[in-house]
Short mmCIF file of C-alpha atoms in Angstrom, two decimals:
data_model
loop_
_atom_site.label_atom_id
_atom_site.label_comp_id
_atom_site.label_asym_id
_atom_site.label_seq_id
_atom_site.Cartn_x
_atom_site.Cartn_y
_atom_site.Cartn_z
CA UNK A 1 8.99 -31.33 -5.79
CA UNK A 2 7.65 -30.18 -2.41
CA UNK A 3 3.96 -29.46 -2.28
CA UNK A 4 2.79 -26.16 -0.79
CA UNK A 5 -0.38 -26.64 1.25
CA UNK A 6 -3.09 -24.04 0.63
CA UNK A 7 -5.45 -23.15 3.50
CA UNK A 8 -8.96 -22.82 2.10
CA UNK A 9 -10.81 -19.60 2.96
CA UNK A 10 -14.36 -18.45 2.42
CA UNK A 11 -14.55 -16.60 -0.89
CA UNK A 12 -15.16 -12.84 -0.87
CA UNK A 13 -13.77 -12.45 2.65
CA UNK A 14 -11.15 -9.77 3.07
CA UNK A 15 -8.63 -8.20 5.39
CA UNK A 16 -6.00 -5.49 5.18
CA UNK A 17 -2.56 -4.58 6.48
CA UNK A 18 -1.52 -0.94 6.87
CA UNK A 19 2.11 0.12 7.25
CA UNK A 20 2.19 3.44 9.12
CA UNK A 21 4.68 6.22 9.76
CA UNK A 22 5.82 7.13 13.28
CA UNK A 23 6.41 10.89 13.40
CA UNK A 24 8.41 13.06 15.80
CA UNK A 25 6.01 15.82 17.02
CA UNK A 26 8.69 18.52 17.08
CA UNK A 27 10.43 18.04 13.74
CA UNK A 28 7.83 15.90 11.92
CA UNK A 29 10.67 13.67 10.75
CA UNK A 30 10.34 9.93 11.27
CA UNK A 31 10.88 8.68 14.82
CA UNK A 32 12.40 5.29 15.70
CA UNK A 33 9.65 4.49 18.18
CA UNK A 34 8.21 1.10 17.21
CA UNK A 35 9.72 -0.73 20.20
CA UNK A 36 8.31 1.79 22.66
CA UNK A 37 4.92 1.77 20.96
CA UNK A 38 4.73 -2.03 20.95
CA UNK A 39 5.62 -2.06 24.66
CA UNK A 40 2.88 0.49 25.35
CA UNK A 41 0.34 -1.77 23.62
CA UNK A 42 1.64 -5.05 25.04
CA UNK A 43 -1.32 -5.64 27.37
CA UNK A 44 -4.01 -4.34 25.04
CA UNK A 45 -6.41 -6.72 23.20
CA UNK A 46 -5.12 -5.52 19.82
CA UNK A 47 -1.47 -6.13 20.73
CA UNK A 48 -1.18 -9.21 18.52
CA UNK A 49 -2.41 -7.22 15.51
CA UNK A 50 0.17 -4.46 15.76
CA UNK A 51 3.50 -5.56 14.30
CA UNK A 52 6.96 -4.09 13.76
CA UNK A 53 8.28 -3.54 10.26
CA UNK A 54 11.73 -3.54 8.73
CA UNK A 55 12.83 -0.21 10.25
CA UNK A 56 11.96 1.16 13.68
CA UNK A 57 10.10 4.16 12.25
CA UNK A 58 7.32 1.91 10.97
CA UNK A 59 4.41 0.04 12.50
CA UNK A 60 1.89 -2.31 10.88
CA UNK A 61 -1.81 -2.69 11.69
CA UNK A 62 -3.43 -6.02 10.74
CA UNK A 63 -7.17 -6.42 10.53
CA UNK A 64 -9.12 -9.55 11.31
CA UNK A 65 -11.17 -11.25 8.58
CA UNK A 66 -14.37 -9.62 7.36
CA UNK A 67 -17.18 -10.43 5.00
CA UNK A 68 -18.19 -6.79 4.61
CA UNK A 69 -15.94 -3.73 4.30
CA UNK A 70 -18.14 -1.72 6.70
CA UNK A 71 -17.23 -4.15 9.49
CA UNK A 72 -13.61 -3.78 8.45
CA UNK A 73 -13.92 0.01 8.64
CA UNK A 74 -15.43 -0.09 12.12
CA UNK A 75 -12.62 -2.32 13.36
CA UNK A 76 -9.88 -0.26 11.75
CA UNK A 77 -11.27 2.97 13.22
CA UNK A 78 -11.13 1.44 16.69
CA UNK A 79 -7.56 0.26 16.07
CA UNK A 80 -6.57 3.70 14.79
CA UNK A 81 -7.93 5.38 17.92
CA UNK A 82 -6.16 2.89 20.19
CA UNK A 83 -2.89 3.31 18.29
CA UNK A 84 -3.11 7.10 18.50
CA UNK A 85 -3.71 6.94 22.26
CA UNK A 86 -0.65 4.73 22.68
CA UNK A 87 1.38 7.01 20.42
CA UNK A 88 0.38 10.00 22.54
CA UNK A 89 1.61 8.18 25.62
CA UNK A 90 4.95 7.42 23.94
CA UNK A 91 5.27 10.96 22.55
CA UNK A 92 4.98 10.38 18.81
CA UNK A 93 2.40 10.94 16.08
CA UNK A 94 1.08 8.51 13.47
CA UNK A 95 0.54 9.13 9.76
CA UNK A 96 -0.51 7.36 6.60
CA UNK A 97 1.13 8.05 3.25
CA UNK A 98 3.31 5.86 1.05
CA UNK A 99 6.57 7.67 1.79
CA UNK A 100 7.81 10.19 4.32
CA UNK A 101 8.38 13.44 2.42
CA UNK A 102 11.86 14.31 3.74
CA UNK A 103 13.31 11.41 5.72
CA UNK A 104 16.91 10.34 5.04
CA UNK A 105 17.31 6.60 4.54
CA UNK A 106 20.79 6.76 6.11
CA UNK A 107 19.21 7.58 9.48
CA UNK A 108 16.88 4.60 9.62
CA UNK A 109 17.44 1.85 12.19
CA UNK A 110 16.66 -1.77 11.29
CA UNK A 111 14.27 -3.53 13.66
CA UNK A 112 15.99 -6.24 15.69
CA UNK A 113 14.52 -9.46 14.30
CA UNK A 114 16.33 -12.29 12.46
CA UNK A 115 14.46 -11.78 9.16
CA UNK A 116 14.89 -8.01 9.08
CA UNK A 117 18.56 -8.27 10.03
CA UNK A 118 19.03 -10.83 7.26
CA UNK A 119 17.36 -8.50 4.75
CA UNK A 120 19.61 -5.64 5.87
CA UNK A 121 22.72 -7.79 5.42
CA UNK A 122 21.51 -9.18 2.08
CA UNK A 123 20.29 -5.99 0.43
CA UNK A 124 22.50 -3.34 2.05
CA UNK A 125 21.19 0.20 1.76
CA UNK A 126 18.05 -1.00 -0.06
CA UNK A 127 16.76 -2.32 3.26
CA UNK A 128 16.85 1.15 4.82
CA UNK A 129 15.45 2.73 1.66
CA UNK A 130 12.60 0.26 2.10
CA UNK A 131 11.20 2.61 4.75
CA UNK A 132 8.10 3.01 2.61
CA UNK A 133 4.53 2.36 3.59
CA UNK A 134 1.95 0.24 1.81
CA UNK A 135 -1.52 -1.19 2.18
CA UNK A 136 -1.90 -4.90 1.47
CA UNK A 137 -5.37 -6.25 0.68
CA UNK A 138 -6.15 -9.94 1.24
CA UNK A 139 -8.99 -11.65 -0.61
CA UNK A 140 -10.15 -15.09 0.50
CA UNK A 141 -10.21 -17.99 -2.01
CA UNK A 142 -10.99 -21.68 -1.68
CA UNK A 143 -7.97 -23.26 -3.36
CA UNK A 144 -4.55 -22.70 -4.81
CA UNK A 145 -5.87 -23.00 -8.36
CA UNK A 146 -8.43 -20.28 -7.62
CA UNK A 147 -5.69 -18.12 -6.12
CA UNK A 148 -3.59 -18.36 -9.28
CA UNK A 149 -6.57 -17.62 -11.49
CA UNK A 150 -7.48 -14.58 -9.42
CA UNK A 151 -3.88 -13.35 -9.43
CA UNK A 152 -3.96 -13.44 -13.23
CA UNK A 153 -7.43 -11.90 -13.38
CA UNK A 154 -6.55 -8.96 -11.13
CA UNK A 155 -3.21 -8.20 -12.81
CA UNK A 156 -4.61 -5.92 -15.58
CA UNK A 157 -6.05 -3.73 -12.80
CA UNK A 158 -2.78 -3.14 -10.95
CA UNK A 159 -2.56 0.41 -12.41
CA UNK A 160 -6.00 1.22 -11.03
CA UNK A 161 -4.96 0.25 -7.50
CA UNK A 162 -1.72 2.23 -7.83
CA UNK A 163 -3.44 5.38 -9.03
CA UNK A 164 -6.34 5.21 -6.57
CA UNK A 165 -4.06 4.79 -3.55
CA UNK A 166 -1.09 6.94 -4.62
CA UNK A 167 0.20 8.98 -1.67
CA UNK A 168 3.97 9.20 -2.14
CA UNK A 169 4.79 12.22 -4.32
CA UNK A 170 7.75 13.38 -2.19
CA UNK A 171 11.01 11.64 -1.36
CA UNK A 172 13.98 12.94 0.63
CA UNK A 173 12.77 16.54 0.40
CA UNK A 174 12.08 16.50 -3.33
CA UNK A 175 8.87 16.50 -5.32
CA UNK A 176 9.55 13.42 -7.46
CA UNK A 177 6.83 14.35 -10.00
CA UNK A 178 5.44 10.85 -9.35
CA UNK A 179 2.07 10.18 -7.79
CA UNK A 180 3.57 7.00 -6.30
CA UNK A 181 7.34 6.87 -5.83
CA UNK A 182 7.10 4.09 -3.20
CA UNK A 183 7.05 1.31 -5.77
CA UNK A 184 10.42 2.41 -7.14
CA UNK A 185 11.89 1.16 -3.84
CA UNK A 186 9.95 -2.11 -4.07
CA UNK A 187 11.01 -2.66 -7.67
CA UNK A 188 14.67 -2.56 -6.65
CA UNK A 189 14.35 -6.05 -5.21
CA UNK A 190 15.29 -8.86 -7.61
CA UNK A 191 12.08 -10.89 -7.28
CA UNK A 192 9.68 -7.98 -7.72
CA UNK A 193 7.28 -7.71 -10.63
CA UNK A 194 4.41 -9.99 -11.53
CA UNK A 195 3.52 -13.66 -11.61
CA UNK A 196 5.07 -15.38 -14.66
CA UNK A 197 2.37 -15.67 -17.35
CA UNK A 198 3.00 -19.42 -17.75
CA UNK A 199 2.21 -20.10 -14.06
CA UNK A 200 -1.47 -20.81 -14.66
CA UNK A 201 -2.34 -23.22 -11.82
CA UNK A 202 -1.14 -24.24 -8.37
CA UNK A 203 0.97 -27.14 -9.63
CA UNK A 204 2.95 -24.79 -11.88
CA UNK A 205 3.30 -22.32 -9.00
CA UNK A 206 4.77 -25.08 -6.81
CA UNK A 207 7.11 -26.02 -9.65
CA UNK A 208 8.17 -22.39 -10.14
CA UNK A 209 8.96 -21.93 -6.45
CA UNK A 210 10.80 -25.26 -6.37
CA UNK A 211 12.98 -24.07 -9.25
CA UNK A 212 13.72 -20.82 -7.41
CA UNK A 213 14.68 -22.79 -4.31
CA UNK A 214 16.86 -25.20 -6.25
CA UNK A 215 18.83 -22.32 -7.77
CA UNK A 216 19.08 -20.44 -4.48
CA UNK A 217 16.94 -17.51 -5.69
CA UNK A 218 14.20 -17.80 -3.06
CA UNK A 219 13.42 -19.73 0.08
CA UNK A 220 9.68 -19.15 0.40
CA UNK A 221 6.69 -17.23 -0.94
CA UNK A 222 7.78 -14.31 1.31
CA UNK A 223 10.72 -13.74 -1.04
CA UNK A 224 8.39 -13.04 -3.98
CA UNK A 225 7.89 -9.28 -4.04
CA UNK A 226 5.20 -9.57 -6.71
CA UNK A 227 2.56 -6.90 -7.16
CA UNK A 228 -0.07 -9.57 -6.47
CA UNK A 229 0.79 -12.94 -5.00
CA UNK A 230 -0.95 -15.94 -3.41
CA UNK A 231 -0.65 -16.27 0.36
CA UNK A 232 -1.18 -19.99 0.96
CA UNK A 233 -0.99 -19.98 4.77
CA UNK A 234 -3.83 -17.41 4.87
CA UNK A 235 -5.79 -18.84 1.96
CA UNK A 236 -5.76 -15.50 0.18
CA UNK A 237 -4.63 -13.50 -2.80
CA UNK A 238 -2.63 -10.49 -1.61
CA UNK A 239 -2.66 -7.17 -3.52
CA UNK A 240 0.57 -5.37 -2.61
CA UNK A 241 0.81 -2.28 -4.85
CA UNK A 242 -1.23 0.23 -2.82
CA UNK A 243 0.37 3.09 -0.95
CA UNK A 244 -0.99 3.43 2.56
CA UNK A 245 -3.81 5.98 2.27
CA UNK A 246 -3.95 9.02 4.50
CA UNK A 247 -7.24 7.88 6.07
CA UNK A 248 -8.88 4.68 7.27
CA UNK A 249 -11.90 5.50 5.13
CA UNK A 250 -9.95 5.49 1.87
CA UNK A 251 -8.17 2.25 2.88
CA UNK A 252 -11.52 0.51 3.43
CA UNK A 253 -12.97 1.92 0.21
CA UNK A 254 -10.02 0.35 -1.62
CA UNK A 255 -10.77 -2.95 0.11
CA UNK A 256 -14.41 -2.72 -1.04
CA UNK A 257 -13.19 -1.97 -4.57
CA UNK A 258 -10.90 -5.03 -4.46
CA UNK A 259 -13.66 -7.30 -3.16
CA UNK A 260 -16.10 -6.29 -5.91
CA UNK A 261 -13.37 -6.55 -8.55
CA UNK A 262 -12.48 -10.07 -7.36
CA UNK A 263 -16.08 -11.15 -7.93
CA UNK A 264 -16.09 -9.55 -11.38
CA UNK A 265 -12.83 -11.16 -12.57
CA UNK A 266 -14.02 -14.57 -11.30
CA UNK A 267 -16.95 -14.25 -13.72
CA UNK A 268 -14.95 -12.84 -16.63
CA UNK A 269 -12.75 -14.90 -18.96
CA UNK A 270 -9.11 -15.09 -17.96
CA UNK A 271 -6.99 -12.34 -19.56
CA UNK A 272 -5.13 -13.42 -22.67
CA UNK A 273 -1.41 -13.28 -23.41
CA UNK A 274 -1.70 -9.68 -24.66
CA UNK A 275 -2.58 -8.55 -21.15
CA UNK A 276 1.13 -8.77 -20.23
CA UNK A 277 2.38 -6.77 -23.23
CA UNK A 278 1.79 -3.37 -21.64
CA UNK A 279 2.07 -4.44 -17.99
CA UNK A 280 5.28 -2.55 -17.18
CA UNK A 281 4.27 0.53 -19.17
CA UNK A 282 0.85 0.66 -17.49
CA UNK A 283 2.55 0.23 -14.11
CA UNK A 284 4.91 3.15 -14.83
CA UNK A 285 2.13 5.40 -16.12
CA UNK A 286 0.07 4.89 -12.97
CA UNK A 287 3.06 5.55 -10.69
CA UNK A 288 4.18 8.62 -12.62
CA UNK A 289 0.90 10.29 -13.57
CA UNK A 290 -1.65 8.64 -11.29
CA UNK A 291 -5.22 8.78 -12.58
CA UNK A 292 -4.09 10.90 -15.53
CA UNK A 293 -1.74 8.25 -16.88
CA UNK A 294 -2.22 6.33 -20.11
CA UNK A 295 -3.55 2.80 -20.00
CA UNK A 296 -3.39 0.05 -22.62
CA UNK A 297 -6.19 -2.45 -22.17
CA UNK A 298 -5.70 -6.22 -22.58
CA UNK A 299 -7.43 -5.76 -25.94
CA UNK A 300 -4.77 -3.27 -27.05
CA UNK A 301 -6.83 -0.07 -26.81
CA UNK A 302 -4.98 2.99 -25.48
CA UNK A 303 -6.95 5.37 -23.27
CA UNK A 304 -6.65 7.51 -20.19
CA UNK A 305 -6.59 5.49 -16.98
CA UNK A 306 -9.23 7.71 -15.39
CA UNK A 307 -11.63 6.94 -18.25
CA UNK A 308 -11.04 3.21 -17.94
CA UNK A 309 -11.53 3.42 -14.18
CA UNK A 310 -14.80 5.30 -14.62
CA UNK A 311 -16.11 2.56 -16.94
CA UNK A 312 -14.83 -0.13 -14.57
CA UNK A 313 -16.63 1.40 -11.59
CA UNK A 314 -19.82 1.44 -13.63
CA UNK A 315 -19.39 -2.28 -14.31
CA UNK A 316 -18.70 -2.91 -10.64
CA UNK A 317 -21.77 -1.17 -9.27
CA UNK A 318 -24.16 -4.14 -9.86
CA UNK A 319 -21.64 -6.42 -8.13
CA UNK A 320 -21.36 -3.94 -5.27
CA UNK A 321 -25.16 -3.93 -4.98
CA UNK A 322 -25.03 -7.72 -4.55
CA UNK A 323 -22.33 -7.40 -1.90
CA UNK A 324 -24.01 -4.49 -0.11
CA UNK A 325 -21.06 -2.17 -0.76
CA UNK A 326 -22.50 0.18 -3.37
CA UNK A 327 -22.32 3.13 -0.97
CA UNK A 328 -18.60 2.61 -0.38
CA UNK A 329 -17.80 2.31 -4.09
CA UNK A 330 -19.92 5.36 -4.84
CA UNK A 331 -18.04 7.29 -2.13
CA UNK A 332 -14.72 6.23 -3.66
CA UNK A 333 -15.90 7.20 -7.15
CA UNK A 334 -17.19 10.59 -6.01
CA UNK A 335 -14.08 11.39 -3.97
CA UNK A 336 -11.79 10.48 -6.85
CA UNK A 337 -13.79 12.62 -9.27
CA UNK A 338 -13.87 15.51 -6.83
CA UNK A 339 -10.35 15.55 -5.47
CA UNK A 340 -8.22 12.87 -7.11
CA UNK A 341 -5.88 10.77 -4.99
CA UNK A 342 -3.99 11.49 -1.77
CA UNK A 343 -0.88 12.53 -3.71
CA UNK A 344 -2.80 15.41 -5.25
CA UNK A 345 -4.12 16.39 -1.82
CA UNK A 346 -0.61 16.36 -0.36
CA UNK A 347 0.65 18.65 -3.11
CA UNK A 348 -2.23 21.03 -2.52
CA UNK A 349 -1.34 21.12 1.20
CA UNK A 350 2.28 21.87 0.40
CA UNK A 351 1.31 24.70 -1.91
CA UNK A 352 -0.62 26.21 0.99
CA UNK A 353 1.91 25.84 3.82
CA UNK A 354 5.14 25.92 1.73
CA UNK A 355 7.09 23.68 4.13
CA UNK A 356 7.25 19.91 4.12
CA UNK A 357 7.27 19.55 7.93
CA UNK A 358 4.02 21.52 8.10
CA UNK A 359 2.59 19.32 5.37
CA UNK A 360 3.52 16.21 7.39
CA UNK A 361 1.66 17.76 10.32
CA UNK A 362 -1.47 17.92 8.14
CA UNK A 363 -0.95 14.25 7.27
CA UNK A 364 -0.94 13.30 10.95
CA UNK A 365 -4.13 15.25 11.49
CA UNK A 366 -5.75 13.62 8.45
CA UNK A 367 -4.94 10.20 9.94
CA UNK A 368 -6.73 11.10 13.19
CA UNK A 369 -9.64 13.13 11.86
CA UNK A 370 -9.96 12.53 8.11
CA UNK A 371 -8.89 14.85 5.32
CA UNK A 372 -12.00 17.02 5.63
CA UNK A 373 -11.11 17.72 9.26
CA UNK A 374 -7.72 19.21 8.43
CA UNK A 375 -7.59 22.98 8.62
CA UNK A 376 -4.50 24.87 7.49
CA UNK A 377 -4.25 28.26 9.17
CA UNK A 378 -1.33 29.67 7.24
CA UNK A 379 -2.25 31.92 4.32
CA UNK A 380 -1.49 30.52 0.91
CA UNK A 381 1.28 32.25 -1.09
CA UNK A 382 1.13 32.36 -4.89
CA UNK A 383 1.11 28.88 -6.39
CA UNK A 384 4.13 27.68 -8.30
CA UNK A 385 5.04 24.41 -9.95
CA UNK A 386 7.62 22.31 -8.10
CA UNK A 387 10.15 20.53 -10.22
CA UNK A 388 12.19 17.56 -9.09
CA UNK A 389 15.78 18.61 -8.46
CA UNK A 390 18.63 17.45 -6.30
CA UNK A 391 17.77 20.16 -3.76
CA UNK A 392 15.04 19.79 -1.12
CA UNK A 393 11.86 21.76 -1.77
CA UNK A 394 12.17 23.35 1.69
CA UNK A 395 15.60 24.68 2.68
CA UNK A 396 15.32 23.86 6.36
CA UNK A 397 14.29 20.24 6.03
CA UNK A 398 17.70 18.83 6.86
CA UNK A 399 18.16 21.28 9.75
CA UNK A 400 14.84 20.14 11.16
CA UNK A 401 15.58 16.46 10.71
CA UNK A 402 16.31 14.81 14.04
CA UNK A 403 18.27 11.62 14.73
CA UNK A 404 16.26 8.42 14.87
CA UNK A 405 14.98 8.68 18.43
CA UNK A 406 11.91 9.57 20.52
CA UNK A 407 11.29 11.46 23.61
CA UNK A 408 -8.33 -19.02 16.25
CA UNK A 409 -7.51 -19.57 12.75
CA UNK A 410 -4.26 -18.21 11.44
CA UNK A 411 -5.64 -16.13 8.60
CA UNK A 412 -9.17 -16.16 9.95
CA UNK A 413 -8.07 -14.63 13.26
CA UNK A 414 -5.60 -12.03 12.05
CA UNK A 415 -3.14 -11.04 9.34
CA UNK A 416 0.55 -11.15 10.17
#
């Protein structure tokens, strides 16, 4: 059995990856502009931290490693501003959000790299449907055994991350009635899901991956589309369930939440076997209903996810005080209590402007200026409930849709 080396990292360090939408400024559909944007940034100091993704309408921002989320936020704001300047030069806009509200997967163009071309050949249309946008959070750990323990410890809190970050209520012109529909695309891949409960240390993880290799099911850790997985070359545990938030501030608040939670679960006993009983149901509830979903605790108690999150944040505040991040967690708590998640905000914007392209425009402005800086000038018509149907929620979405086109230390230095 081949051993998998694990690069030790300082505990409680963190970094993030943000997958972002490239938007055509005339139609507000996705624009296949990643090659042009990368060329525009080629001589900039952040060039090696801006990466292509599987389709050419996506771009990925990778942070460096931070001990404190405020340093992370300062860096990500600078990267956002630089990316927006480059996007202006290329003639596109940039947006957060877990899915584009009315893009057609058939129109997506696969980025020209060996791995992405392989995925397109292997998975067919799923590769183009994988034009969804997530935030990955990396947490530093010292060893492989610690990585496996943390992966288990964080797993009961997957629904909390889903609900807090949810920003993908629309898909292909339809209100899906989900807070997060992005993970339905991720879950289509055969090795999605969670770490097997019997993989309880690094040796068993190596044995599990060796078995997958021997049967031709996987070649490397990259093929494991788990909700949370170890990242041995970085020396991290990677949380992969978050939608990309609409703002840098929310993304960094989620990172602060993850950092404090990692400290808490390292002090708590490992979750028992019952923690996996409701895993899929909890996952669905968070995707479908967001913060208002039901949640079954590892102890078997059924409650509303929002209530469990409120109690969890109260438990986390002393840890956040130790880490110096209490202000960020308090801001996250207050914003969630006041306005819910980004999916709720997106629906409120749609109910005001009544057209998905105009709502996407507000998303691009939120990315540049924050949600509070977005002003919608159009008067609001009477509110109505949108139901998911086979018809787009705005008649002219398809007419507006345009073709895909546009006018160190490894982990310590950057995330790839």
